[in-house]
Amino acid sequence: MRDYLKFLYRVWRLSFQGSWKFYVWMTLCSVVSLIGLNAYAKQFVDGLSTTGLVDQVAWGAYIANFTFLVGLAAAAVMLVIPAYIYRDEKMHEVVLFGEMMAIAVIVMCLLFVTVDLGHPERFLHMIPPFGKLNWPGSILSWDVIVLNGYLLLNLHIVGYLMYTKYMGRKPTRMFYVPFVFIAIIWAISIHTVTAFLYVGLPGRPFWNHAIVAPRFLASAFTAGPALLIITFQFIRKFLHYHIGDEPIFTLRKIVVVSMIINVFLLACELFAEFYSDTYHVAAAKYLYFGLHGHSALVPWIWTAVGLNFVGLVLLISPLSLRLPWLNLACALAFVGIWIEKGMGLIVPGFVPTPLGQVVEYAPTLNETLVCFGIWGFGALVYSWMLRVAVLILRGTLKAPANEPVFPPSTTILQIKQAP
Amino acid sequence: MDTNGQPKTIEEAVQPLSRRTFLKGAGMAMAGMAGLVAALKPLMQLESGQITLADLLKTHYSELTPEKYVAVVKELEDRTEKDYGKRPRISDTKPIEGVEFAYALNLSKCIGCRKCAHACLAENNQSRESDDDINMSYIRVLELNKGSINVEASDHYYEPESVPQEDKYYMPVQCHQCRESPCTKACPVQATWQEPDGVVVVDYNWCIGCRYCMAACPYDARRFNFSKPKLTADQMNPNQGYLSNRVRPVGVVEKCTFCLHRTREGKYPACLEVCPVGARVFGDITDPDSEINYILKNKRVYVLKEDVGTVPRFYYFFD
């Protein structure tokens, strides 16, 4: 226990130490988070009227980002499966970075849900025995359970492995391997349940398709590994932790296959909507072509289509065997999916309304700042976790008993490997 | 330490604890705190008493003891009087045993005058910018083209010189008090439920404002308080029900309750009373001699969005 508190204290102290680049980045993230917090404080005082939401479009940018991010969190499983099921040694070395991303992203998800609530201070109403969670009836109650469960699972796995590494002990398999396997199934469940939030509403024909859940998974397994590919290169460049090209190209294979499935499923959905051309096509028409002269989302969705298309072509071409092209393809796919699965999924669910009204929604500045704030905070949390994790994984930060010592006038940049 | 060439731990190697680093650290901490305080500054605008400890420890309607109920109602009446300048009387009329309400609307008679939508507003204390602002009314009147019943081609904002227009017909839509209600199923905290008489209510003290029920509703029947309700003392109806028309706090969902504070006392809903053409029929569906039962048995009855499987207690019929 004493060792553990000491460990936490040292991690805390080291969190504020680093090169000037580290300071600049962390300050930037903090400033963005604080601007978001400021915007949220305004919303807390004035109510959700500070957003662009109205009765007819009850969910917007917050829930859109939430939906996208649940997928990103679930995608950590694409590192875990090769590492633990196929016993890929190279993936095993980086799997923790994926699980840490899941933690940071779930934190962002929970924040996005919280800022969307009219009464965030009533969150206890969801937690038995104080509250009355409507389980198993409400899919939202399932989502509360699976998201928090996934957060706890990953906190345990990452925390346990980091601490044993710090203490210089070999981790006991029984204490983490079962949780890793539970987390694999759990990861699929968080995104499936989040899809069911929408699928389970018969009054919203745009969402009421069985294909939404598989599409969610396919797009998540594209966007998540795409972000990891880019993150790994940041880690090796700025945190001086060696990650070979093998994990990156294993992820590339995953991204390519997922992206093909994702685009295929999208095409299936568009066919069903537009070929049958029932009156349920109105929402899709609004999204892609505009409805009754309202077309706020049209430029966005065609941007997403373009990004996804170029991303797909780059990914399946041999060009993406070179890192700069691969990075470009990943970035395009990431943004494309963010648009399509965020605003492109949520807003048309409400337009037109079940009574045929077309009311357009656009986020306000304040709402946008809150979104940026949460992304900034997520980046802050993830950067911090990576920074500390790299020190532990390299053996630089160890329990006092077997602590390495450094010659005088060492700087953080020189501490690349433990002496 | 490093001046005499001793080895050091990582913390010392990276940043030896000296006066300079201490000041730097203190400066960073100060800057961070200042940033945090500046970010939270808008919270200063919260009126004192706007959020109290009691707000954080609310009790669900089903768990209110009689004593607690009295205390909660007194607090609500006090606060409403303070905020809106008029003291309401909040009641909690229970459902009448063995009664199940149902509503039917005669589409052949409705002339689209929107008197029901306005009467709803006068009765139910919804927020409004002006007397004519019926955005928060629980009733939306749709103007449809004769020859079709496709609501997606309807007009909500029709403003002709006079109604009814020759080539149009009109369809008021409000909460259908569904037997298979998707909204109550969706609520994550059981803040909305069906009462024994079939009315779907919201506990405004329990709703967390997630708006999942609004996403679930196929009739666009629910309204959300995006800001604190705007209501003058003149506009306020002081006869209020705990589960129906009491003035809502910001950030919760509200909806039509068939005016349960009236109908459970034997009166008609406000929208029925005001209808100039007698298009609305309301009553107890379990009473074989009721008018509503006669209509359901003998008229050509239409259920809106029957395909969604909500099995409403609200019907449309034609002469």
XYZ file of C-alpha atoms in Angstrom:
738
model
C 0.000 0.000 0.000
C 2.800 2.334 0.967
C 4.645 1.402 -2.206
C 1.526 2.072 -4.185
C 1.024 5.558 -2.729
C 4.676 6.302 -3.381
C 4.170 5.084 -6.950
C 1.204 7.410 -7.399
C 3.133 10.314 -5.907
C 6.086 9.800 -8.209
C 3.832 9.466 -11.245
C 2.130 12.681 -10.203
C 5.449 14.518 -9.840
C 6.830 13.244 -13.114
C 3.658 14.288 -14.875
C 4.814 17.869 -14.628
C 8.337 17.305 -15.877
C 9.532 17.122 -19.397
C 11.016 18.866 -22.373
C 9.741 22.187 -23.632
C 7.803 20.417 -26.356
C 6.001 18.437 -23.679
C 5.167 21.635 -21.810
C 3.906 23.366 -24.927
C 1.677 20.426 -25.859
C 0.292 19.894 -22.386
C -0.313 23.620 -21.918
C -2.137 23.749 -25.221
C -4.338 20.803 -24.264
C -5.012 22.372 -20.859
C -5.958 25.719 -22.350
C -8.363 24.089 -24.802
C -9.875 22.042 -21.950
C -10.330 25.155 -19.845
C -11.981 27.048 -22.693
C -14.377 24.114 -23.009
C -14.974 24.111 -19.270
C -15.747 27.803 -19.425
C -18.271 27.231 -22.206
C -19.812 24.400 -20.221
C -20.079 26.586 -17.109
C -22.140 29.014 -19.207
C -24.351 26.169 -20.394
C -24.749 24.942 -16.823
C -26.072 28.344 -15.766
C -28.313 29.083 -18.756
C -29.462 25.585 -19.684
C -29.169 23.790 -22.997
C -30.555 26.853 -24.765
C -26.874 27.718 -25.270
C -26.811 24.871 -27.794
C -28.407 24.716 -31.217
C -30.763 21.981 -30.075
C -34.535 22.326 -30.214
C -37.486 20.044 -29.397
C -37.524 18.722 -32.945
C -33.778 17.943 -32.996
C -33.187 16.799 -29.440
C -29.661 15.451 -29.950
C -26.779 17.035 -31.810
C -23.033 17.505 -31.656
C -22.594 16.058 -28.172
C -24.288 12.768 -28.917
C -22.664 12.667 -32.368
C -19.185 12.872 -30.840
C -20.204 10.415 -28.150
C -21.256 7.851 -30.735
C -18.072 8.208 -32.736
C -15.896 7.963 -29.630
C -17.549 4.808 -28.306
C -16.320 3.200 -31.505
C -12.828 4.535 -30.983
C -12.778 3.057 -27.489
C -14.012 -0.294 -28.724
C -11.296 -0.382 -31.375
C -8.582 -1.076 -28.790
C -9.743 -4.647 -29.180
C -8.057 -4.696 -32.587
C -4.707 -4.648 -30.770
C -5.810 -7.016 -28.034
C -7.033 -9.769 -30.360
C -3.772 -10.147 -32.321
C -1.756 -9.829 -29.123
C -3.639 -12.240 -26.901
C -5.465 -14.589 -29.252
C -2.966 -14.856 -32.091
C -0.052 -14.341 -29.691
C 1.618 -11.796 -31.924
C 4.653 -10.721 -29.886
C 5.070 -7.400 -31.671
C 1.470 -6.475 -30.977
C 1.894 -7.483 -27.367
C 4.463 -4.733 -26.947
C 2.043 -2.021 -27.996
C -1.248 -3.378 -26.730
C -1.085 -1.213 -23.615
C -1.085 1.944 -25.735
C -4.381 0.835 -27.243
C -5.908 0.098 -23.866
C -4.804 3.506 -22.607
C -6.469 5.094 -25.593
C -9.645 3.228 -24.664
C -9.480 4.718 -21.173
C -8.996 8.281 -22.387
C -11.720 7.898 -24.991
C -14.257 6.400 -22.570
C -13.606 9.346 -20.277
C -14.432 11.588 -23.240
C -17.594 9.566 -23.938
C -18.790 9.961 -20.378
C -18.070 13.694 -20.547
C -20.013 14.048 -23.800
C -23.014 12.315 -22.249
C -22.756 14.431 -19.108
C -22.674 17.735 -20.968
C -25.744 16.616 -22.907
C -27.817 16.187 -19.746
C -30.294 18.828 -18.632
C -29.615 17.843 -15.023
C -26.085 16.468 -14.727
C -26.222 16.893 -10.944
C -28.925 14.213 -10.885
C -26.540 11.511 -12.130
C -27.127 9.623 -8.888
C -30.612 8.846 -10.192
C -28.917 6.312 -12.433
C -26.976 4.556 -9.701
C -28.688 2.025 -7.453
C -29.449 2.089 -4.548
C -29.819 5.908 -4.633
C -31.315 5.907 -8.094
C -33.757 3.863 -10.129
C -31.871 2.551 -13.130
C -34.443 1.393 -15.679
C -32.671 -1.875 -16.358
C -33.135 -4.027 -18.401
C -35.840 -2.047 -20.226
C -33.906 1.017 -21.279
C -31.037 0.591 -23.712
C -29.505 3.719 -22.233
C -29.272 1.929 -18.884
C -27.356 -0.847 -20.654
C -25.057 1.744 -22.145
C -24.343 3.228 -18.713
C -23.376 -0.220 -17.452
C -21.230 -1.328 -20.382
C -19.355 1.962 -20.757
C -18.451 2.205 -17.073
C -17.636 -1.488 -16.993
C -15.313 -1.100 -19.967
C -13.605 1.829 -18.284
C -13.043 -0.189 -15.099
C -11.778 -3.229 -17.017
C -9.202 -1.201 -18.881
C -8.181 0.796 -15.821
C -7.559 -2.476 -14.024
C -5.590 -4.090 -16.848
C -3.424 -1.065 -17.566
C -2.971 -0.134 -13.905
C -2.041 -3.652 -12.877
C 0.472 -4.199 -15.673
C 2.051 -0.780 -15.154
C 2.382 -1.211 -11.419
C 3.931 -4.688 -11.604
C 6.368 -3.391 -14.210
C 7.272 -0.510 -11.890
C 7.740 -2.888 -8.961
C 9.860 -5.148 -11.143
C 7.540 -8.107 -10.583
C 6.229 -10.515 -13.163
C 2.479 -9.959 -13.518
C 0.372 -12.903 -12.337
C -1.591 -14.091 -15.366
C -4.637 -14.904 -13.305
C -4.946 -11.254 -12.291
C -5.164 -9.818 -15.761
C -5.559 -12.373 -18.562
C -9.179 -13.234 -17.698
C -9.985 -9.519 -17.676
C -8.336 -9.082 -21.057
C -10.619 -11.709 -22.542
C -13.690 -10.237 -20.865
C -12.641 -6.851 -22.250
C -12.574 -8.256 -25.799
C -16.227 -9.239 -25.632
C -17.028 -6.100 -23.653
C -15.489 -3.887 -26.348
C -17.806 -5.375 -28.967
C -20.701 -4.914 -26.556
C -20.143 -1.211 -25.912
C -20.462 -0.381 -29.555
C -23.287 -2.798 -30.194
C -25.288 -1.437 -27.275
C -24.616 2.117 -28.449
C -25.935 1.142 -31.883
C -29.011 -0.420 -30.253
C -29.745 2.952 -28.634
C -30.732 4.092 -32.098
C -31.804 0.832 -33.696
C -34.377 0.221 -30.967
C -36.497 3.243 -31.858
C -39.217 2.233 -34.324
C -40.385 5.839 -34.563
C -37.102 6.853 -36.240
C -36.921 4.950 -39.530
C -33.469 6.346 -40.363
C -31.999 4.436 -37.386
C -34.347 1.479 -37.264
C -32.089 -0.804 -39.385
C -30.405 -3.994 -38.234
C -27.337 -2.956 -40.245
C -26.498 -0.034 -37.942
C -24.662 -2.180 -35.371
C -22.437 -4.006 -37.893
C -21.735 -0.691 -39.603
C -20.782 0.841 -36.291
C -18.267 -1.929 -35.662
C -16.786 -1.779 -39.160
C -16.336 1.980 -39.036
C -14.954 1.802 -35.499
C -12.401 -0.807 -36.500
C -11.333 1.532 -39.271
C -11.148 4.796 -37.333
C -9.652 3.348 -34.135
C -6.670 1.529 -35.648
C -6.194 4.476 -38.037
C -5.685 6.731 -35.042
C -3.405 4.170 -33.403
C -1.205 4.002 -36.514
C -0.632 7.735 -36.268
C -0.256 7.652 -32.472
C 2.447 4.962 -32.622
C 4.549 7.172 -34.847
C 4.135 10.062 -32.409
C 5.197 7.828 -29.538
C 8.381 6.753 -31.242
C 9.213 10.236 -32.471
C 8.448 12.342 -29.406
C 8.544 9.906 -26.508
C 11.597 8.036 -27.776
C 10.052 4.661 -27.255
C 10.843 2.150 -29.901
C 7.868 0.807 -31.802
C 8.753 -1.174 -34.895
C 6.929 -0.986 -38.199
C 5.381 -4.447 -37.745
C 2.514 -3.403 -35.448
C 1.791 -0.462 -37.720
C 1.483 -2.664 -40.766
C -0.537 -5.266 -38.921
C -2.940 -2.447 -38.084
C -2.869 -1.371 -41.712
C -4.251 -4.763 -42.725
C -7.030 -4.367 -40.174
C -7.849 -0.867 -41.375
C -7.963 -1.974 -45.017
C -10.348 -4.863 -44.377
C -12.565 -2.866 -42.017
C -12.750 0.044 -44.422
C -13.827 -2.200 -47.285
C -16.543 -3.747 -45.111
C -17.570 -0.316 -43.852
C -18.004 1.120 -47.335
C -19.779 -2.031 -48.504
C -22.282 -1.881 -45.648
C -22.872 1.804 -46.349
C -23.606 0.955 -49.980
C -26.073 -1.742 -48.838
C -27.874 0.765 -46.690
C -28.023 3.406 -49.412
C -29.397 0.831 -51.843
C -32.166 -0.196 -49.451
C -33.091 3.437 -48.814
C -32.985 4.881 -52.298
C -34.005 1.966 -54.523
C -37.125 1.126 -52.536
C -37.815 4.856 -52.229
C -40.529 4.546 -49.587
C -41.438 7.619 -47.611
C -38.906 6.499 -45.015
C -36.173 7.676 -47.397
C -36.864 11.286 -46.412
C -34.084 11.410 -43.784
C -31.492 9.956 -46.159
C -32.674 12.379 -48.843
C -32.230 15.227 -46.395
C -28.718 14.039 -45.582
C -27.468 13.495 -49.132
C -29.514 15.863 -51.259
C -31.497 18.163 -48.968
C -35.240 18.155 -48.322
C -37.735 20.910 -49.115
C -34.878 23.371 -49.642
C -33.084 22.475 -46.402
C -29.606 21.121 -46.987
C -27.301 22.003 -44.077
C -25.710 18.552 -43.954
C -25.266 18.030 -47.691
C -21.769 19.574 -48.005
C -20.648 17.690 -44.914
C -21.805 14.284 -45.998
C -20.321 14.632 -49.474
C -17.041 15.703 -47.888
C -17.232 12.510 -45.829
C -18.026 10.459 -48.932
C -15.027 11.995 -50.692
C -12.689 11.435 -47.746
C -13.842 7.860 -47.292
C -13.524 7.137 -50.995
C -10.008 8.571 -51.327
C -9.046 6.915 -48.049
C -10.301 3.568 -49.291
C -8.460 3.856 -52.621
C -5.216 4.809 -50.876
C -5.567 2.011 -48.354
C -6.089 -0.754 -50.893
C -3.354 0.556 -53.189
C 0.271 -0.412 -52.509
C 0.975 3.287 -51.887
C -0.147 2.840 -48.309
C 2.781 0.492 -47.704
C 4.749 3.708 -47.345
C 4.182 5.509 -44.073
C 3.393 9.042 -45.315
C 0.676 7.707 -47.629
C -0.623 5.391 -44.956
C -0.852 8.320 -42.543
C -2.726 10.372 -45.098
C -5.157 7.528 -45.789
C -5.721 7.006 -42.064
C -6.325 10.703 -41.437
C -8.817 10.901 -44.324
C -10.704 7.819 -43.169
C -10.741 9.066 -39.576
C -12.263 12.430 -40.472
C -14.632 10.887 -42.999
C -15.991 8.448 -40.437
C -16.213 11.153 -37.784
C -18.508 13.200 -40.014
C -20.569 10.306 -41.304
C -21.054 8.527 -38.023
C -21.336 11.667 -35.946
C -23.561 14.393 -37.283
C -24.346 12.353 -40.408
C -25.988 9.689 -38.276
C -27.560 11.627 -35.410
C -29.114 14.678 -37.045
C -30.989 12.963 -39.923
C -32.614 10.740 -37.291
C -34.542 13.872 -36.307
C -35.040 15.397 -39.751
C -37.761 15.312 -40.798
C -39.557 14.865 -37.479
C -42.053 12.026 -37.131
C -44.703 14.631 -37.942
C -42.920 15.758 -41.088
C -41.381 18.999 -39.900
C -37.974 19.900 -41.302
C -36.118 21.821 -38.609
C -32.411 22.243 -39.196
C -29.781 22.034 -36.530
C -26.327 23.578 -36.371
C -24.171 23.645 -33.252
C -23.657 27.039 -31.646
C -20.222 28.464 -30.886
C -20.615 27.656 -27.192
C -21.579 24.076 -27.966
C -18.622 23.746 -30.330
C -16.247 25.050 -27.667
C -17.539 22.461 -25.207
C -16.823 19.776 -27.831
C -13.313 21.097 -28.427
C -12.783 21.226 -24.679
C -13.616 17.549 -24.292
C -11.359 16.584 -27.200
C -8.601 18.692 -25.627
C -9.130 17.018 -22.296
C -9.041 13.583 -23.911
C -5.756 14.467 -25.620
C -4.420 15.712 -22.291
C -5.347 12.503 -20.488
C -3.978 10.261 -23.235
C -0.727 12.227 -23.564
C -0.236 12.090 -19.819
C -0.839 8.341 -19.709
C 1.554 7.742 -22.599
C 4.206 9.926 -21.010
C 4.124 8.058 -17.707
C 3.712 4.661 -19.333
C 6.761 5.155 -21.536
C 8.899 5.996 -18.496
C 7.750 2.801 -16.787
C 7.982 0.580 -19.854
C 11.504 1.784 -20.565
C 12.476 0.986 -17.002
C 13.360 4.587 -16.253
C 10.779 4.808 -13.489
C 11.104 1.922 -11.073
C 10.459 1.111 -7.453
C 13.240 2.452 -5.162
C 14.590 -1.040 -4.426
C 15.779 -1.601 -7.971
C 15.798 1.937 -9.180
C 18.278 2.921 -11.843
C 20.498 5.923 -11.157
C 21.621 8.497 -13.627
C 24.895 10.365 -14.029
C 24.841 14.081 -13.225
C 23.365 16.583 -15.676
C 21.186 14.066 -17.477
C 18.216 15.526 -19.288
C 14.959 13.806 -20.025
C 15.839 13.548 -23.694
C 18.979 11.599 -22.869
C 17.079 9.108 -20.724
C 16.111 6.933 -23.600
C 16.895 3.589 -22.094
C 17.605 2.736 -18.498
C 21.345 2.439 -17.866
C 23.300 16.356 -5.481
C 24.483 16.924 -9.004
C 26.974 19.570 -7.868
C 29.049 16.997 -6.053
C 28.661 14.398 -8.729
C 26.406 11.968 -6.841
C 24.119 9.737 -8.864
C 20.481 10.640 -8.703
C 16.977 9.283 -9.176
C 14.948 10.061 -12.265
C 13.113 12.932 -10.624
C 16.393 14.599 -9.692
C 17.917 13.889 -13.069
C 15.003 15.380 -14.884
C 14.336 18.253 -12.613
C 16.387 18.713 -9.492
C 14.448 20.266 -6.655
C 15.998 23.678 -6.367
C 14.685 27.147 -5.649
C 14.400 27.753 -9.370
C 12.365 24.645 -10.125
C 10.284 25.188 -7.014
C 9.373 28.695 -8.145
C 8.706 27.407 -11.622
C 6.431 24.715 -10.244
C 4.637 27.165 -8.006
C 4.198 29.527 -10.939
C 2.746 26.763 -13.072
C 0.374 25.762 -10.296
C -0.743 29.375 -9.897
C -1.311 29.754 -13.620
C -3.279 26.514 -13.657
C -5.470 27.562 -10.744
C -6.043 31.000 -12.238
C -7.090 29.352 -15.493
C -9.471 27.039 -13.673
C -11.059 29.860 -11.715
C -11.435 31.971 -14.849
C -13.017 29.027 -16.659
C -15.569 28.491 -13.902
C -16.413 32.181 -13.565
C -19.834 31.906 -15.282
C -21.001 29.809 -12.327
C -20.997 33.040 -10.309
C -24.188 33.957 -12.147
C -26.103 31.136 -10.492
C -28.640 32.814 -8.249
C -28.202 31.973 -4.615
C -30.586 29.166 -3.726
C -30.859 28.095 -7.354
C -29.089 24.873 -6.502
C -29.473 23.643 -2.951
C -28.469 20.454 -1.217
C -32.111 19.391 -1.421
C -31.786 19.556 -5.212
C -29.040 16.989 -5.113
C -31.022 14.630 -2.899
C -34.372 14.433 -4.641
C -36.832 11.611 -4.062
C -38.645 9.724 -6.796
C -42.420 10.271 -6.809
C -43.080 6.633 -5.935
C -40.933 6.905 -2.817
C -42.344 10.132 -1.401
C -43.821 9.579 2.047
C -46.849 11.768 2.897
C -44.668 13.984 5.131
C -41.952 14.276 2.540
C -44.547 15.039 -0.123
C -45.878 17.953 1.902
C -42.369 19.334 2.365
C -41.460 18.966 -1.306
C -44.704 20.614 -2.450
C -44.233 23.505 -0.053
C -40.731 24.055 -1.388
C -42.021 23.955 -4.968
C -44.807 26.429 -4.184
C -42.374 28.748 -2.399
C -39.938 28.693 -5.236
C -42.587 29.243 -7.899
C -43.969 32.187 -5.947
C -40.494 33.661 -5.557
C -39.580 33.208 -9.211
C -42.908 34.005 -10.892
C -44.698 36.261 -8.433
C -47.792 34.125 -7.935
C -48.389 31.303 -5.480
C -49.664 28.076 -7.053
C -51.687 25.324 -5.368
C -50.020 22.059 -6.215
C -52.258 19.021 -5.893
C -51.708 15.335 -6.442
C -55.022 13.866 -7.562
C -54.698 10.109 -7.753
C -56.094 8.052 -10.636
C -59.685 6.934 -10.213
C -59.873 3.194 -9.658
C -61.034 1.222 -12.663
C -60.920 4.166 -15.033
C -58.841 4.186 -18.219
C -58.880 7.380 -20.233
C -59.017 7.546 -24.009
C -59.365 10.371 -26.478
C -60.827 10.489 -29.966
C -60.670 13.301 -32.486
C -63.078 13.746 -35.370
C -61.045 14.609 -38.464
C -64.227 15.352 -40.388
C -65.044 18.183 -38.001
C -61.663 19.737 -37.133
C -61.268 23.121 -38.848
C -57.639 23.778 -37.888
C -58.323 26.861 -35.752
C -55.580 25.927 -33.231
C -57.797 26.951 -30.301
C -56.862 23.641 -28.627
C -53.141 24.400 -28.916
C -53.670 27.795 -27.288
C -55.939 26.389 -24.558
C -53.258 23.812 -23.783
C -50.784 26.628 -23.233
C -53.174 28.563 -20.983
C -53.784 25.472 -18.889
C -50.380 23.847 -18.620
C -47.888 26.624 -17.782
C -45.488 25.953 -20.633
C -42.715 28.438 -21.321
C -43.538 31.114 -23.908
C -41.975 34.210 -25.391
C -45.378 35.851 -25.910
C -49.060 34.948 -25.580
C -49.081 33.787 -29.191
C -46.013 31.582 -28.876
C -47.383 28.037 -28.995
C -44.058 26.300 -29.674
C -44.208 24.549 -26.320
C -47.896 23.680 -26.603
C -48.457 19.936 -26.349
C -50.623 20.051 -29.458
C -49.284 20.525 -32.958
C -51.947 21.045 -35.608
C -50.957 19.677 -39.015
C -52.433 20.975 -42.253
C -52.743 18.178 -44.796
C -53.716 18.083 -48.427
C -57.014 16.391 -49.082
C -56.441 13.047 -50.773
C -53.489 11.996 -48.636
C -52.757 11.229 -45.007
C -48.969 11.465 -45.286
C -47.855 13.599 -42.341
C -44.479 14.138 -44.007
C -46.219 16.376 -46.503
C -47.939 18.351 -43.749
C -47.543 22.022 -42.901
C -47.188 23.021 -39.247
C -46.964 26.744 -39.840
C -49.990 27.340 -42.059
C -51.295 30.912 -41.729
C -54.178 31.424 -44.217
C -56.671 34.290 -43.963
C -59.256 31.913 -42.583
C -59.665 28.247 -41.827
C -60.636 25.745 -43.005
C -59.145 26.051 -46.497
C -61.118 24.342 -49.247
C -58.438 21.845 -50.338
C -57.037 21.117 -46.875
C -57.917 19.197 -43.787
C -56.449 19.432 -40.277
C -55.023 16.973 -37.808
C -54.087 17.993 -34.256
C -51.426 15.691 -32.770
C -50.608 15.384 -29.089
C -49.362 12.663 -26.755
C -51.099 9.409 -27.658
C -50.653 7.949 -24.137
C -49.533 4.702 -25.756
C -50.151 1.336 -24.168
C -46.788 0.175 -25.549
C -45.071 3.473 -24.842
C -41.567 3.683 -26.330
C -40.784 6.764 -24.215
C -41.233 5.114 -20.817
C -39.245 2.141 -22.051
C -36.396 4.416 -23.109
C -36.063 6.448 -19.910
C -32.906 5.307 -18.112
C -34.079 6.421 -14.651
C -37.817 5.579 -14.554
C -38.666 9.263 -14.498
C -41.611 8.692 -16.853
C -44.234 5.972 -16.584
C -47.850 4.996 -17.316
C -50.285 5.672 -14.532
C -53.067 3.118 -13.823
C -55.537 5.285 -15.788
C -53.245 5.172 -18.821
C -51.764 8.642 -18.592
C -48.019 8.834 -19.233
C -46.479 11.241 -16.728
C -43.039 12.690 -16.008
C -41.559 13.204 -12.541
C -39.954 16.613 -13.069
C -37.953 16.168 -9.878
C -36.378 12.982 -11.160
C -35.834 13.558 -14.922
C -32.128 13.913 -15.750
C -32.802 15.628 -19.066
C -31.170 13.100 -21.430
C -34.019 13.489 -23.967
C -33.923 9.816 -24.968
C -37.719 9.736 -24.531
C -37.990 12.519 -27.117
C -35.917 10.502 -29.553
C -38.148 7.495 -28.848
C -41.495 9.247 -29.342
C -43.046 8.649 -32.804
C -45.520 11.528 -32.325
C -43.110 14.351 -31.430
C -45.203 14.787 -28.300
C -42.560 15.725 -25.768
C -41.074 19.132 -25.028
C -37.831 19.997 -23.293
C -37.083 23.039 -21.141
C -33.940 24.304 -22.822
C -34.010 27.296 -20.493
C -35.880 28.277 -17.371
C -39.568 28.582 -18.353
C -40.632 32.113 -19.280
C -44.026 32.794 -17.779
C -45.632 35.919 -16.324
C -47.819 35.893 -13.229
C -50.821 36.662 -15.476
C -50.066 33.771 -17.775
C -49.637 31.296 -14.932
C -52.429 28.877 -14.080
C -52.206 28.479 -10.285
C -54.187 25.201 -10.247
C -51.311 22.829 -10.651
C -50.720 19.082 -10.509
C -47.511 17.571 -9.203
C -47.297 15.200 -12.178
C -48.917 17.480 -14.738
C -48.962 21.230 -15.192
C -46.836 22.585 -12.358
C -44.184 25.044 -13.496
C -41.246 22.955 -14.609
C -37.607 23.528 -13.748
C -35.068 24.083 -16.524
C -33.589 20.957 -18.092
C -36.489 18.507 -17.838
C -38.939 16.996 -20.302
C -42.679 17.682 -20.167
C -45.711 16.450 -22.083
C -49.490 16.214 -22.381
C -51.111 14.433 -19.424
C -54.732 14.573 -20.662
C -54.915 17.424 -18.099
C -54.985 14.829 -15.316
C -55.402 17.501 -12.632
C -58.757 18.275 -14.317
C -59.859 14.945 -15.746
C -59.285 12.982 -12.551
C -61.675 15.414 -10.903
C -64.355 14.801 -13.492
C -63.645 17.767 -15.781
C -62.749 17.629 -19.459
C -59.248 18.362 -20.805
C -58.732 22.042 -21.638
C -58.345 21.286 -25.354
C -61.719 19.539 -25.494
C -63.561 22.270 -23.624
C -62.380 24.959 -26.032
C -63.014 23.125 -29.314
C -65.586 25.211 -31.212
C -66.778 22.377 -33.481
C -66.990 19.515 -30.981
C -64.337 17.491 -32.753
C -62.946 16.055 -29.516
C -64.347 13.181 -27.453
C -62.819 12.155 -24.150
C -63.824 9.569 -21.592
C -63.441 6.316 -19.727
C -62.865 3.449 -22.106
C -63.892 0.872 -19.456
C -67.379 2.375 -19.197
C -69.562 0.602 -21.817
C -71.974 3.534 -21.964
C -69.362 6.239 -22.555
C -69.337 8.283 -25.720
C -65.741 7.304 -26.382
C -66.730 3.654 -26.325
C -69.570 4.298 -28.750
C -67.194 5.970 -31.174
C -64.560 3.251 -31.018
C -67.242 0.647 -31.694
C -69.237 2.417 -34.382
C -67.104 4.941 -36.253
C -64.399 4.558 -38.838
C -61.413 4.861 -36.545
C -57.838 5.552 -37.610
C -54.709 5.135 -35.500
C -51.762 7.326 -36.426
C -48.596 5.340 -37.183
C -50.231 2.056 -36.258
C -47.266 0.278 -37.863
C -44.967 1.462 -35.067
C -46.842 -0.759 -32.615
C -47.430 1.815 -29.899
C -51.147 0.946 -29.406
C -52.242 4.490 -28.504
C -55.128 5.642 -26.314
C -55.660 8.452 -28.820
C -57.758 7.817 -31.918
C -58.842 9.713 -35.004
C -62.218 9.057 -36.575
C -64.345 10.152 -39.503
C -68.069 10.778 -39.718
